[in-house]
Amino acid sequence: MTGTATPVPGATKTVRVRRRVPTRTPHQAARAGGGRLGGPLAALPWALPAFAFVGVLLVYPFFRSVYGSFFEDNGFTSSYTGLDNYARLVDDPIFGRSVLNTLMWVAGTLLLPVLAGLLIAVATHRMRFGGIAQLIIVLPFAISGAATAVLWNFMLTSDGAVNQVLRGVGLDGWAQTWLLEWPQNTLAMIVASTWQATGLNVVLFAIGLRAIPRETVEAAELDGASGWRMFRHITLPQLRAVTVVVVGMAIVNSLKAFDMIWILTKGGPSRSSETLALTMYRETFQLFHVGYGSAIALVLSVIVVASSWTYLRHQMPDTSTAKS
C-alpha cells in the first residue's frame, strides 16, 4: 500500500490519497502462470540434454553389456548361452592373473602415490622453497599417460637407461629385464605410474594443509606438540576429508589402469601383466569374444562400484546419527 499527495481544488491543505498495490502469494502466482512451465519442472528442459548425454554414453552401454554377457557373440553372429561366460571366468587362468594384477595395482597405488604425496606435501609445507619443490614434483602429472609410458619404456628396456646406469656404477647383477618377467614387470609399471600420479596428490594434500586453522596449530605448539606428535594428532586428522578424496580417486584409477600397461608391455609376456581393463579390451576388440568381454566388463564395474561405495560408506560421517 502506498500514499500519494493529491491537491484538492478549493482546499487549504493537501489531502493524501492511499492506493492499494495489488500483491499475490506464491501459490497465486503459480496458478496465474499455469499456462507456462514452472515450479519443480522449470529446470527440466535444461537438464534433458545432460540426461540424454549420460544415458547414451553410460546407461545404455552398461545395460547393453549386461545383456550381451549372456550371449556367445563374435561381432557377426550371436547365440544365447546363459551364464556360460561367467562360468568360464572361474576356470580361466588369464582372468585369475588379471584379478591378481589388478589387486597389485590397487595396493601399489595406495601405498606409493598416496603415501608419497602426503609425506612430500607435509615436508615442503613450511619449507622456504617448498612451492618450487612442489611444482617440480607436480610437473609429471601434466604429461599424458601415453607419454609417460613412452618415457619409462626408454628407461626400462633391457638396454635402457636404468640398466646402463647400473652397469656404469658396477652393479651389473642388479640389471634386469624389467618388462619381460612377472611380477617385476607389474611392479615396474606401478613405480612408473607413481612417478606421474604423486604430483596430483601433493597438490590436494597441500590444499588441505593450507586449510588447517592457524589457531589449531598454534594451540598445539603451546601444548608442546611438534614433529611426529603434531603430525599424528593435528595434521593427519585435519586432512581426513582430503584423504578420503585422494584414496577414493586412487582406488578407481588403479582398477581401470590401461594406457601405461598397453604401451609398455601390451599385457605380456604371454598376457602375464594384464589387468581386468586390458583383458576386457583384448577379449572384446582383438579376439572378438564380445560376450565374454562383456562379462569381464560387468565384473570390473561391480568391483569398482562396490569398492568405492564400501570405502565411502565407512569414511563419510553418518548424517542420520548426527541429526538424532
PDB file of C-alpha atoms in Angstrom:
ATOM      1  CA  MET A   1       0.000   0.000   0.000  1.00  0.00           C
ATOM      2  CA  THR A   2       1.433   3.406  -0.992  1.00  0.00           C
ATOM      3  CA  GLY A   3       0.361   7.000  -0.435  1.00  0.00           C
ATOM      4  CA  THR A   4       0.492   9.993  -2.788  1.00  0.00           C
ATOM      5  CA  ALA A   5      -0.166  13.633  -2.068  1.00  0.00           C
ATOM      6  CA  THR A   6      -3.014  14.979  -4.293  1.00  0.00           C
ATOM      7  CA  PRO A   7      -4.026  18.662  -4.270  1.00  0.00           C
ATOM      8  CA  VAL A   8      -7.820  19.154  -3.884  1.00  0.00           C
ATOM      9  CA  PRO A   9      -9.322  22.293  -5.544  1.00  0.00           C
ATOM     10  CA  GLY A  10     -10.695  24.818  -3.028  1.00  0.00           C
ATOM     11  CA  ALA A  11      -8.968  23.165  -0.099  1.00  0.00           C
ATOM     12  CA  THR A  12      -6.358  24.851   2.073  1.00  0.00           C
ATOM     13  CA  LYS A  13      -4.299  21.706   2.575  1.00  0.00           C
ATOM     14  CA  THR A  14      -3.278  18.684   0.600  1.00  0.00           C
ATOM     15  CA  VAL A  15      -5.267  15.500   1.053  1.00  0.00           C
ATOM     16  CA  ARG A  16      -3.221  12.264   0.989  1.00  0.00           C
ATOM     17  CA  VAL A  17      -4.942   9.582  -1.056  1.00  0.00           C
ATOM     18  CA  ARG A  18      -3.899   5.962  -0.326  1.00  0.00           C
ATOM     19  CA  ARG A  19      -3.797   3.434  -3.146  1.00  0.00           C
ATOM     20  CA  ARG A  20      -3.591  -0.316  -2.628  1.00  0.00           C
ATOM     21  CA  VAL A  21      -0.815  -2.067  -4.573  1.00  0.00           C
ATOM     22  CA  PRO A  22      -2.015  -5.480  -5.785  1.00  0.00           C
ATOM     23  CA  THR A  23       0.025  -8.344  -4.319  1.00  0.00           C
ATOM     24  CA  ARG A  24      -0.017 -12.108  -4.939  1.00  0.00           C
ATOM     25  CA  THR A  25       1.046 -15.016  -2.810  1.00  0.00           C
ATOM     26  CA  PRO A  26       3.459 -17.590  -4.325  1.00  0.00           C
ATOM     27  CA  HIS A  27       0.558 -20.028  -4.796  1.00  0.00           C
ATOM     28  CA  GLN A  28      -1.497 -17.388  -6.620  1.00  0.00           C
ATOM     29  CA  ALA A  29       1.484 -16.561  -8.811  1.00  0.00           C
ATOM     30  CA  ALA A  30       1.957 -20.238  -9.656  1.00  0.00           C
ATOM     31  CA  ARG A  31      -1.747 -20.555 -10.597  1.00  0.00           C
ATOM     32  CA  ALA A  32      -1.574 -17.399 -12.660  1.00  0.00           C
ATOM     33  CA  GLY A  33       1.325 -18.828 -14.641  1.00  0.00           C
ATOM     34  CA  GLY A  34      -0.311 -22.216 -15.038  1.00  0.00           C
ATOM     35  CA  GLY A  35      -0.021 -21.998 -18.797  1.00  0.00           C
ATOM     36  CA  ARG A  36       3.744 -21.870 -18.565  1.00  0.00           C
ATOM     37  CA  LEU A  37       6.240 -24.445 -17.293  1.00  0.00           C
ATOM     38  CA  GLY A  38       7.026 -23.562 -13.701  1.00  0.00           C
ATOM     39  CA  GLY A  39       7.789 -24.939 -10.261  1.00  0.00           C
ATOM     40  CA  PRO A  40       9.979 -28.029  -9.943  1.00  0.00           C
ATOM     41  CA  LEU A  41       9.700 -28.728 -13.673  1.00  0.00           C
ATOM     42  CA  ALA A  42      11.110 -25.362 -14.714  1.00  0.00           C
ATOM     43  CA  ALA A  43      14.658 -26.740 -14.947  1.00  0.00           C
ATOM     44  CA  LEU A  44      13.654 -29.926 -16.793  1.00  0.00           C
ATOM     45  CA  PRO A  45      14.295 -28.612 -20.346  1.00  0.00           C
ATOM     46  CA  TRP A  46      17.778 -27.527 -19.302  1.00  0.00           C
ATOM     47  CA  ALA A  47      18.561 -30.892 -17.696  1.00  0.00           C
ATOM     48  CA  LEU A  48      17.299 -33.035 -20.581  1.00  0.00           C
ATOM     49  CA  PRO A  49      20.486 -32.671 -22.695  1.00  0.00           C
ATOM     50  CA  ALA A  50      22.603 -33.790 -19.728  1.00  0.00           C
ATOM     51  CA  PHE A  51      20.285 -36.746 -19.067  1.00  0.00           C
ATOM     52  CA  ALA A  52      20.438 -37.731 -22.736  1.00  0.00           C
ATOM     53  CA  PHE A  53      24.236 -37.426 -22.764  1.00  0.00           C
ATOM     54  CA  VAL A  54      24.624 -39.635 -19.678  1.00  0.00           C
ATOM     55  CA  GLY A  55      22.073 -42.101 -20.971  1.00  0.00           C
ATOM     56  CA  VAL A  56      23.724 -42.535 -24.364  1.00  0.00           C
ATOM     57  CA  LEU A  57      27.307 -42.744 -23.095  1.00  0.00           C
ATOM     58  CA  LEU A  58      26.880 -44.516 -19.742  1.00  0.00           C
ATOM     59  CA  VAL A  59      23.491 -46.042 -19.013  1.00  0.00           C
ATOM     60  CA  TYR A  60      22.787 -47.681 -22.383  1.00  0.00           C
ATOM     61  CA  PRO A  61      26.320 -49.193 -22.778  1.00  0.00           C
ATOM     62  CA  PHE A  62      26.117 -50.620 -19.272  1.00  0.00           C
ATOM     63  CA  PHE A  63      22.794 -52.390 -19.811  1.00  0.00           C
ATOM     64  CA  ARG A  64      23.895 -53.426 -23.300  1.00  0.00           C
ATOM     65  CA  SER A  65      26.958 -55.087 -21.763  1.00  0.00           C
ATOM     66  CA  VAL A  66      24.816 -56.845 -19.182  1.00  0.00           C
ATOM     67  CA  TYR A  67      22.564 -58.155 -21.944  1.00  0.00           C
ATOM     68  CA  GLY A  68      25.495 -59.139 -24.177  1.00  0.00           C
ATOM     69  CA  SER A  69      27.209 -61.084 -21.392  1.00  0.00           C
ATOM     70  CA  PHE A  70      24.566 -63.818 -21.745  1.00  0.00           C
ATOM     71  CA  PHE A  71      25.435 -64.471 -25.395  1.00  0.00           C
ATOM     72  CA  GLU A  72      28.285 -66.044 -27.321  1.00  0.00           C
ATOM     73  CA  ASP A  73      28.975 -63.187 -29.719  1.00  0.00           C
ATOM     74  CA  ASN A  74      31.818 -62.796 -32.218  1.00  0.00           C
ATOM     75  CA  GLY A  75      30.641 -59.473 -33.615  1.00  0.00           C
ATOM     76  CA  PHE A  76      28.745 -61.073 -36.503  1.00  0.00           C
ATOM     77  CA  THR A  77      26.631 -63.852 -35.029  1.00  0.00           C
ATOM     78  CA  SER A  78      25.401 -64.448 -31.517  1.00  0.00           C
ATOM     79  CA  SER A  79      23.687 -67.231 -29.615  1.00  0.00           C
ATOM     80  CA  TYR A  80      22.234 -67.293 -26.137  1.00  0.00           C
ATOM     81  CA  THR A  81      24.427 -69.174 -23.658  1.00  0.00           C
ATOM     82  CA  GLY A  82      23.043 -68.057 -20.293  1.00  0.00           C
ATOM     83  CA  LEU A  83      25.681 -67.977 -17.557  1.00  0.00           C
ATOM     84  CA  ASP A  84      28.345 -69.832 -19.543  1.00  0.00           C
ATOM     85  CA  ASN A  85      30.529 -66.718 -19.887  1.00  0.00           C
ATOM     86  CA  TYR A  86      30.548 -66.264 -16.105  1.00  0.00           C
ATOM     87  CA  ALA A  87      31.332 -69.936 -15.559  1.00  0.00           C
ATOM     88  CA  ARG A  88      34.236 -69.530 -17.967  1.00  0.00           C
ATOM     89  CA  LEU A  89      35.655 -66.756 -15.780  1.00  0.00           C
ATOM     90  CA  VAL A  90      36.126 -69.180 -12.898  1.00  0.00           C
ATOM     91  CA  ASP A  91      38.211 -71.610 -14.978  1.00  0.00           C
ATOM     92  CA  ASP A  92      40.182 -69.021 -16.967  1.00  0.00           C
ATOM     93  CA  PRO A  93      43.787 -68.711 -15.634  1.00  0.00           C
ATOM     94  CA  ILE A  94      44.270 -65.463 -17.586  1.00  0.00           C
ATOM     95  CA  PHE A  95      41.301 -63.924 -15.786  1.00  0.00           C
ATOM     96  CA  GLY A  96      42.723 -65.069 -12.445  1.00  0.00           C
ATOM     97  CA  ARG A  97      46.085 -63.473 -13.241  1.00  0.00           C
ATOM     98  CA  SER A  98      44.292 -60.277 -14.301  1.00  0.00           C
ATOM     99  CA  VAL A  99      42.496 -60.121 -10.966  1.00  0.00           C
ATOM    100  CA  LEU A 100      45.796 -60.611  -9.128  1.00  0.00           C
ATOM    101  CA  ASN A 101      47.499 -57.884 -11.173  1.00  0.00           C
ATOM    102  CA  THR A 102      44.573 -55.534 -10.555  1.00  0.00           C
ATOM    103  CA  LEU A 103      44.851 -56.114  -6.801  1.00  0.00           C
ATOM    104  CA  MET A 104      48.594 -55.409  -7.039  1.00  0.00           C
ATOM    105  CA  TRP A 105      47.828 -52.129  -8.794  1.00  0.00           C
ATOM    106  CA  VAL A 106      45.338 -51.166  -6.083  1.00  0.00           C
ATOM    107  CA  ALA A 107      47.776 -51.965  -3.280  1.00  0.00           C
ATOM    108  CA  GLY A 108      50.707 -50.284  -5.018  1.00  0.00           C
ATOM    109  CA  THR A 109      48.700 -47.172  -5.834  1.00  0.00           C
ATOM    110  CA  LEU A 110      47.552 -46.813  -2.234  1.00  0.00           C
ATOM    111  CA  LEU A 111      50.977 -47.418  -0.718  1.00  0.00           C
ATOM    112  CA  LEU A 112      53.149 -45.388  -3.091  1.00  0.00           C
ATOM    113  CA  PRO A 113      51.471 -42.312  -4.669  1.00  0.00           C
ATOM    114  CA  VAL A 114      49.161 -41.557  -1.745  1.00  0.00           C
ATOM    115  CA  LEU A 115      51.809 -42.015   0.942  1.00  0.00           C
ATOM    116  CA  ALA A 116      54.483 -40.223  -1.088  1.00  0.00           C
ATOM    117  CA  GLY A 117      52.118 -37.345  -1.870  1.00  0.00           C
ATOM    118  CA  LEU A 118      51.241 -36.921   1.808  1.00  0.00           C
ATOM    119  CA  LEU A 119      54.861 -37.006   3.008  1.00  0.00           C
ATOM    120  CA  ILE A 120      56.095 -34.606   0.320  1.00  0.00           C
ATOM    121  CA  ALA A 121      53.252 -32.150   0.950  1.00  0.00           C
ATOM    122  CA  VAL A 122      53.916 -32.140   4.723  1.00  0.00           C
ATOM    123  CA  ALA A 123      57.703 -31.898   4.282  1.00  0.00           C
ATOM    124  CA  THR A 124      57.508 -28.951   1.860  1.00  0.00           C
ATOM    125  CA  HIS A 125      54.602 -27.129   3.518  1.00  0.00           C
ATOM    126  CA  ARG A 126      56.763 -24.713   5.528  1.00  0.00           C
ATOM    127  CA  MET A 127      59.948 -25.088   3.553  1.00  0.00           C
ATOM    128  CA  ARG A 128      61.468 -21.874   2.222  1.00  0.00           C
ATOM    129  CA  PHE A 129      61.364 -23.046  -1.381  1.00  0.00           C
ATOM    130  CA  GLY A 130      58.591 -25.557  -0.796  1.00  0.00           C
ATOM    131  CA  GLY A 131      56.426 -24.128  -3.556  1.00  0.00           C
ATOM    132  CA  ILE A 132      59.172 -24.648  -6.128  1.00  0.00           C
ATOM    133  CA  ALA A 133      59.775 -28.203  -4.902  1.00  0.00           C
ATOM    134  CA  GLN A 134      56.071 -28.971  -5.167  1.00  0.00           C
ATOM    135  CA  LEU A 135      55.965 -27.519  -8.677  1.00  0.00           C
ATOM    136  CA  ILE A 136      58.791 -29.784  -9.811  1.00  0.00           C
ATOM    137  CA  ILE A 137      57.012 -32.827  -8.393  1.00  0.00           C
ATOM    138  CA  VAL A 138      53.687 -31.825  -9.970  1.00  0.00           C
ATOM    139  CA  LEU A 139      55.149 -31.424 -13.483  1.00  0.00           C
ATOM    140  CA  PRO A 140      54.946 -35.164 -14.413  1.00  0.00           C
ATOM    141  CA  PHE A 141      51.205 -35.049 -13.811  1.00  0.00           C
ATOM    142  CA  ALA A 142      50.899 -32.648 -16.749  1.00  0.00           C
ATOM    143  CA  ILE A 143      52.245 -35.398 -19.033  1.00  0.00           C
ATOM    144  CA  SER A 144      49.718 -37.812 -20.508  1.00  0.00           C
ATOM    145  CA  GLY A 145      49.747 -41.460 -19.513  1.00  0.00           C
ATOM    146  CA  ALA A 146      50.843 -42.479 -23.005  1.00  0.00           C
ATOM    147  CA  ALA A 147      53.789 -40.053 -22.986  1.00  0.00           C
ATOM    148  CA  THR A 148      54.762 -41.261 -19.516  1.00  0.00           C
ATOM    149  CA  ALA A 149      54.721 -44.862 -20.752  1.00  0.00           C
ATOM    150  CA  VAL A 150      56.950 -43.980 -23.723  1.00  0.00           C
ATOM    151  CA  LEU A 151      59.428 -42.272 -21.399  1.00  0.00           C
ATOM    152  CA  TRP A 152      59.576 -45.211 -18.994  1.00  0.00           C
ATOM    153  CA  ASN A 153      59.838 -47.667 -21.872  1.00  0.00           C
ATOM    154  CA  PHE A 154      63.076 -45.894 -22.813  1.00  0.00           C
ATOM    155  CA  MET A 155      64.274 -46.379 -19.237  1.00  0.00           C
ATOM    156  CA  LEU A 156      63.131 -49.948 -18.527  1.00  0.00           C
ATOM    157  CA  THR A 157      64.031 -51.874 -21.670  1.00  0.00           C
ATOM    158  CA  SER A 158      66.868 -54.407 -21.416  1.00  0.00           C
ATOM    159  CA  ASP A 159      69.376 -51.878 -22.795  1.00  0.00           C
ATOM    160  CA  GLY A 160      67.556 -48.879 -21.357  1.00  0.00           C
ATOM    161  CA  ALA A 161      68.741 -46.051 -19.152  1.00  0.00           C
ATOM    162  CA  VAL A 162      68.193 -47.874 -15.834  1.00  0.00           C
ATOM    163  CA  ASN A 163      70.318 -50.901 -16.763  1.00  0.00           C
ATOM    164  CA  GLN A 164      73.006 -48.719 -18.333  1.00  0.00           C
ATOM    165  CA  VAL A 165      73.299 -46.664 -15.146  1.00  0.00           C
ATOM    166  CA  LEU A 166      73.506 -49.827 -13.036  1.00  0.00           C
ATOM    167  CA  ARG A 167      76.216 -51.281 -15.240  1.00  0.00           C
ATOM    168  CA  GLY A 168      78.041 -47.958 -15.271  1.00  0.00           C
ATOM    169  CA  VAL A 169      78.358 -47.916 -11.472  1.00  0.00           C
ATOM    170  CA  GLY A 170      79.404 -51.562 -11.292  1.00  0.00           C
ATOM    171  CA  LEU A 171      76.052 -53.052 -10.271  1.00  0.00           C
ATOM    172  CA  ASP A 172      75.734 -55.408 -13.221  1.00  0.00           C
ATOM    173  CA  GLY A 173      73.963 -58.006 -11.078  1.00  0.00           C
ATOM    174  CA  TRP A 174      71.103 -55.563 -10.465  1.00  0.00           C
ATOM    175  CA  ALA A 175      70.400 -55.106 -14.164  1.00  0.00           C
ATOM    176  CA  GLN A 176      67.123 -56.837 -15.017  1.00  0.00           C
ATOM    177  CA  THR A 177      64.759 -57.457 -17.899  1.00  0.00           C
ATOM    178  CA  TRP A 178      62.272 -55.225 -16.116  1.00  0.00           C
ATOM    179  CA  LEU A 179      59.362 -55.639 -18.522  1.00  0.00           C
ATOM    180  CA  LEU A 180      59.807 -59.254 -19.601  1.00  0.00           C
ATOM    181  CA  GLU A 181      59.139 -61.205 -16.399  1.00  0.00           C
ATOM    182  CA  TRP A 182      56.293 -61.304 -13.934  1.00  0.00           C
ATOM    183  CA  PRO A 183      55.823 -59.900 -11.277  1.00  0.00           C
ATOM    184  CA  GLN A 184      58.629 -57.366 -11.716  1.00  0.00           C
ATOM    185  CA  ASN A 185      57.017 -56.002 -14.893  1.00  0.00           C
ATOM    186  CA  THR A 186      53.842 -55.162 -12.957  1.00  0.00           C
ATOM    187  CA  LEU A 187      55.871 -53.678 -10.088  1.00  0.00           C
ATOM    188  CA  ALA A 188      57.939 -51.583 -12.516  1.00  0.00           C
ATOM    189  CA  MET A 189      54.793 -50.186 -14.137  1.00  0.00           C
ATOM    190  CA  ILE A 190      53.353 -49.342 -10.716  1.00  0.00           C
ATOM    191  CA  VAL A 191      56.523 -47.346  -9.980  1.00  0.00           C
ATOM    192  CA  ALA A 192      56.164 -45.553 -13.324  1.00  0.00           C
ATOM    193  CA  SER A 193      52.538 -44.731 -12.516  1.00  0.00           C
ATOM    194  CA  THR A 194      53.611 -43.476  -9.093  1.00  0.00           C
ATOM    195  CA  TRP A 195      56.056 -41.043 -10.707  1.00  0.00           C
ATOM    196  CA  GLN A 196      53.179 -39.463 -12.606  1.00  0.00           C
ATOM    197  CA  ALA A 197      50.341 -39.677 -10.067  1.00  0.00           C
ATOM    198  CA  THR A 198      52.175 -38.378  -6.988  1.00  0.00           C
ATOM    199  CA  GLY A 199      52.026 -34.771  -8.209  1.00  0.00           C
ATOM    200  CA  LEU A 200      48.217 -34.569  -8.051  1.00  0.00           C
ATOM    201  CA  ASN A 201      48.212 -35.996  -4.539  1.00  0.00           C
ATOM    202  CA  VAL A 202      50.798 -33.418  -3.469  1.00  0.00           C
ATOM    203  CA  VAL A 203      48.540 -30.621  -4.754  1.00  0.00           C
ATOM    204  CA  LEU A 204      45.463 -31.955  -2.948  1.00  0.00           C
ATOM    205  CA  PHE A 205      47.295 -32.512   0.338  1.00  0.00           C
ATOM    206  CA  ALA A 206      48.935 -29.069   0.065  1.00  0.00           C
ATOM    207  CA  ILE A 207      45.483 -27.503  -0.275  1.00  0.00           C
ATOM    208  CA  GLY A 208      44.349 -29.422   2.793  1.00  0.00           C
ATOM    209  CA  LEU A 209      47.361 -28.242   4.796  1.00  0.00           C
ATOM    210  CA  ARG A 210      46.657 -24.609   3.938  1.00  0.00           C
ATOM    211  CA  ALA A 211      43.069 -25.059   5.135  1.00  0.00           C
ATOM    212  CA  ILE A 212      44.119 -26.107   8.646  1.00  0.00           C
ATOM    213  CA  PRO A 213      43.279 -23.222  11.034  1.00  0.00           C
ATOM    214  CA  ARG A 214      46.401 -21.456  12.232  1.00  0.00           C
ATOM    215  CA  GLU A 215      44.929 -21.213  15.722  1.00  0.00           C
ATOM    216  CA  THR A 216      44.778 -25.006  15.985  1.00  0.00           C
ATOM    217  CA  VAL A 217      48.444 -25.369  15.096  1.00  0.00           C
ATOM    218  CA  GLU A 218      49.496 -22.599  17.486  1.00  0.00           C
ATOM    219  CA  ALA A 219      47.482 -24.127  20.334  1.00  0.00           C
ATOM    220  CA  ALA A 220      49.138 -27.492  19.735  1.00  0.00           C
ATOM    221  CA  GLU A 221      52.575 -25.859  19.698  1.00  0.00           C
ATOM    222  CA  LEU A 222      51.838 -24.147  23.032  1.00  0.00           C
ATOM    223  CA  ASP A 223      50.965 -27.578  24.454  1.00  0.00           C
ATOM    224  CA  GLY A 224      54.360 -28.857  23.348  1.00  0.00           C
ATOM    225  CA  ALA A 225      53.309 -30.797  20.246  1.00  0.00           C
ATOM    226  CA  SER A 226      55.882 -30.998  17.471  1.00  0.00           C
ATOM    227  CA  GLY A 227      57.254 -33.400  14.901  1.00  0.00           C
ATOM    228  CA  TRP A 228      55.514 -36.774  14.910  1.00  0.00           C
ATOM    229  CA  ARG A 229      53.036 -35.776  17.650  1.00  0.00           C
ATOM    230  CA  MET A 230      51.942 -32.733  15.636  1.00  0.00           C
ATOM    231  CA  PHE A 231      51.539 -34.844  12.503  1.00  0.00           C
ATOM    232  CA  ARG A 232      49.735 -37.698  14.274  1.00  0.00           C
ATOM    233  CA  HIS A 233      47.286 -35.740  16.412  1.00  0.00           C
ATOM    234  CA  ILE A 234      46.779 -32.458  14.499  1.00  0.00           C
ATOM    235  CA  THR A 235      47.805 -32.621  10.838  1.00  0.00           C
ATOM    236  CA  LEU A 236      46.518 -36.087   9.914  1.00  0.00           C
ATOM    237  CA  PRO A 237      43.026 -35.689  11.471  1.00  0.00           C
ATOM    238  CA  GLN A 238      42.641 -32.279   9.806  1.00  0.00           C
ATOM    239  CA  LEU A 239      43.457 -33.881   6.436  1.00  0.00           C
ATOM    240  CA  ARG A 240      40.750 -36.532   6.760  1.00  0.00           C
ATOM    241  CA  ALA A 241      38.415 -35.024   4.141  1.00  0.00           C
ATOM    242  CA  VAL A 242      41.220 -34.611   1.604  1.00  0.00           C
ATOM    243  CA  THR A 243      42.500 -38.120   2.300  1.00  0.00           C
ATOM    244  CA  VAL A 244      39.066 -39.575   1.565  1.00  0.00           C
ATOM    245  CA  VAL A 245      39.090 -37.916  -1.864  1.00  0.00           C
ATOM    246  CA  VAL A 246      42.686 -38.890  -2.667  1.00  0.00           C
ATOM    247  CA  VAL A 247      42.271 -42.543  -1.657  1.00  0.00           C
ATOM    248  CA  GLY A 248      38.936 -42.817  -3.479  1.00  0.00           C
ATOM    249  CA  MET A 249      40.468 -41.476  -6.690  1.00  0.00           C
ATOM    250  CA  ALA A 250      43.461 -43.798  -6.314  1.00  0.00           C
ATOM    251  CA  ILE A 251      41.239 -46.866  -5.969  1.00  0.00           C
ATOM    252  CA  VAL A 252      39.173 -46.056  -9.049  1.00  0.00           C
ATOM    253  CA  ASN A 253      42.197 -45.131 -11.189  1.00  0.00           C
ATOM    254  CA  SER A 254      44.084 -48.301 -10.247  1.00  0.00           C
ATOM    255  CA  LEU A 255      41.103 -50.518 -11.070  1.00  0.00           C
ATOM    256  CA  LYS A 256      40.886 -49.104 -14.590  1.00  0.00           C
ATOM    257  CA  ALA A 257      44.630 -48.919 -15.328  1.00  0.00           C
ATOM    258  CA  PHE A 258      45.133 -49.450 -19.049  1.00  0.00           C
ATOM    259  CA  ASP A 259      47.191 -46.995 -21.121  1.00  0.00           C
ATOM    260  CA  MET A 260      50.549 -47.419 -19.406  1.00  0.00           C
ATOM    261  CA  ILE A 261      50.278 -51.224 -19.386  1.00  0.00           C
ATOM    262  CA  TRP A 262      49.269 -51.337 -23.039  1.00  0.00           C
ATOM    263  CA  ILE A 263      52.168 -49.213 -24.226  1.00  0.00           C
ATOM    264  CA  LEU A 264      54.854 -50.775 -22.017  1.00  0.00           C
ATOM    265  CA  THR A 265      54.029 -54.491 -22.264  1.00  0.00           C
ATOM    266  CA  LYS A 266      50.688 -54.872 -24.109  1.00  0.00           C
ATOM    267  CA  GLY A 267      49.833 -57.212 -21.249  1.00  0.00           C
ATOM    268  CA  GLY A 268      52.737 -59.540 -21.980  1.00  0.00           C
ATOM    269  CA  PRO A 269      54.692 -61.586 -21.949  1.00  0.00           C
ATOM    270  CA  SER A 270      52.059 -64.260 -22.525  1.00  0.00           C
ATOM    271  CA  ARG A 271      49.384 -61.964 -21.041  1.00  0.00           C
ATOM    272  CA  SER A 272      51.062 -62.151 -17.639  1.00  0.00           C
ATOM    273  CA  SER A 273      50.787 -58.412 -16.859  1.00  0.00           C
ATOM    274  CA  GLU A 274      47.186 -57.849 -17.930  1.00  0.00           C
ATOM    275  CA  THR A 275      44.719 -56.166 -15.622  1.00  0.00           C
ATOM    276  CA  LEU A 276      40.944 -56.562 -15.822  1.00  0.00           C
ATOM    277  CA  ALA A 277      40.574 -53.491 -18.017  1.00  0.00           C
ATOM    278  CA  LEU A 278      43.159 -54.737 -20.506  1.00  0.00           C
ATOM    279  CA  THR A 279      41.784 -58.298 -20.524  1.00  0.00           C
ATOM    280  CA  MET A 280      38.333 -56.905 -21.272  1.00  0.00           C
ATOM    281  CA  TYR A 281      39.731 -54.875 -24.177  1.00  0.00           C
ATOM    282  CA  ARG A 282      41.694 -57.771 -25.661  1.00  0.00           C
ATOM    283  CA  GLU A 283      38.849 -60.275 -25.434  1.00  0.00           C
ATOM    284  CA  THR A 284      36.326 -57.850 -26.934  1.00  0.00           C
ATOM    285  CA  PHE A 285      38.195 -55.938 -29.621  1.00  0.00           C
ATOM    286  CA  GLN A 286      41.079 -58.218 -30.574  1.00  0.00           C
ATOM    287  CA  LEU A 287      39.799 -61.754 -30.062  1.00  0.00           C
ATOM    288  CA  PHE A 288      36.158 -60.821 -30.828  1.00  0.00           C
ATOM    289  CA  HIS A 289      34.815 -62.662 -27.785  1.00  0.00           C
ATOM    290  CA  VAL A 290      32.255 -59.925 -27.275  1.00  0.00           C
ATOM    291  CA  GLY A 291      30.040 -61.839 -24.846  1.00  0.00           C
ATOM    292  CA  TYR A 292      32.987 -62.928 -22.714  1.00  0.00           C
ATOM    293  CA  GLY A 293      34.420 -59.404 -22.762  1.00  0.00           C
ATOM    294  CA  SER A 294      31.024 -58.058 -21.635  1.00  0.00           C
ATOM    295  CA  ALA A 295      31.074 -60.454 -18.697  1.00  0.00           C
ATOM    296  CA  ILE A 296      34.540 -59.200 -17.699  1.00  0.00           C
ATOM    297  CA  ALA A 297      33.345 -55.601 -18.068  1.00  0.00           C
ATOM    298  CA  LEU A 298      30.403 -56.290 -15.775  1.00  0.00           C
ATOM    299  CA  VAL A 299      32.659 -57.908 -13.161  1.00  0.00           C
ATOM    300  CA  LEU A 300      35.015 -54.905 -13.312  1.00  0.00           C
ATOM    301  CA  SER A 301      32.094 -52.473 -12.989  1.00  0.00           C
ATOM    302  CA  VAL A 302      30.770 -54.315  -9.943  1.00  0.00           C
ATOM    303  CA  ILE A 303      34.234 -54.284  -8.336  1.00  0.00           C
ATOM    304  CA  VAL A 304      34.680 -50.545  -8.956  1.00  0.00           C
ATOM    305  CA  VAL A 305      31.228 -49.594  -7.647  1.00  0.00           C
ATOM    306  CA  ALA A 306      31.356 -51.964  -4.664  1.00  0.00           C
ATOM    307  CA  SER A 307      34.842 -50.909  -3.555  1.00  0.00           C
ATOM    308  CA  SER A 308      34.061 -47.194  -3.953  1.00  0.00           C
ATOM    309  CA  TRP A 309      30.725 -47.467  -2.149  1.00  0.00           C
ATOM    310  CA  THR A 310      32.178 -49.535   0.690  1.00  0.00           C
ATOM    311  CA  TYR A 311      35.099 -47.158   1.180  1.00  0.00           C
ATOM    312  CA  LEU A 312      32.981 -44.004   1.122  1.00  0.00           C
ATOM    313  CA  ARG A 313      30.365 -45.552   3.414  1.00  0.00           C
ATOM    314  CA  HIS A 314      32.998 -46.259   6.055  1.00  0.00           C
ATOM    315  CA  GLN A 315      34.742 -42.888   5.678  1.00  0.00           C
ATOM    316  CA  MET A 316      31.911 -40.387   5.342  1.00  0.00           C
ATOM    317  CA  PRO A 317      30.136 -39.259   8.544  1.00  0.00           C
ATOM    318  CA  ASP A 318      26.741 -40.782   9.384  1.00  0.00           C
ATOM    319  CA  THR A 319      24.341 -37.856   8.974  1.00  0.00           C
ATOM    320  CA  SER A 320      21.372 -39.752  10.404  1.00  0.00           C
ATOM    321  CA  THR A 321      23.243 -40.361  13.667  1.00  0.00           C
ATOM    322  CA  ALA A 322      24.368 -36.747  13.797  1.00  0.00           C
ATOM    323  CA  LYS A 323      20.779 -35.474  13.400  1.00  0.00           C
ATOM    324  CA  SER A 324      19.428 -37.727  16.134  1.00  0.00           C
TER     325      SER A 324
END
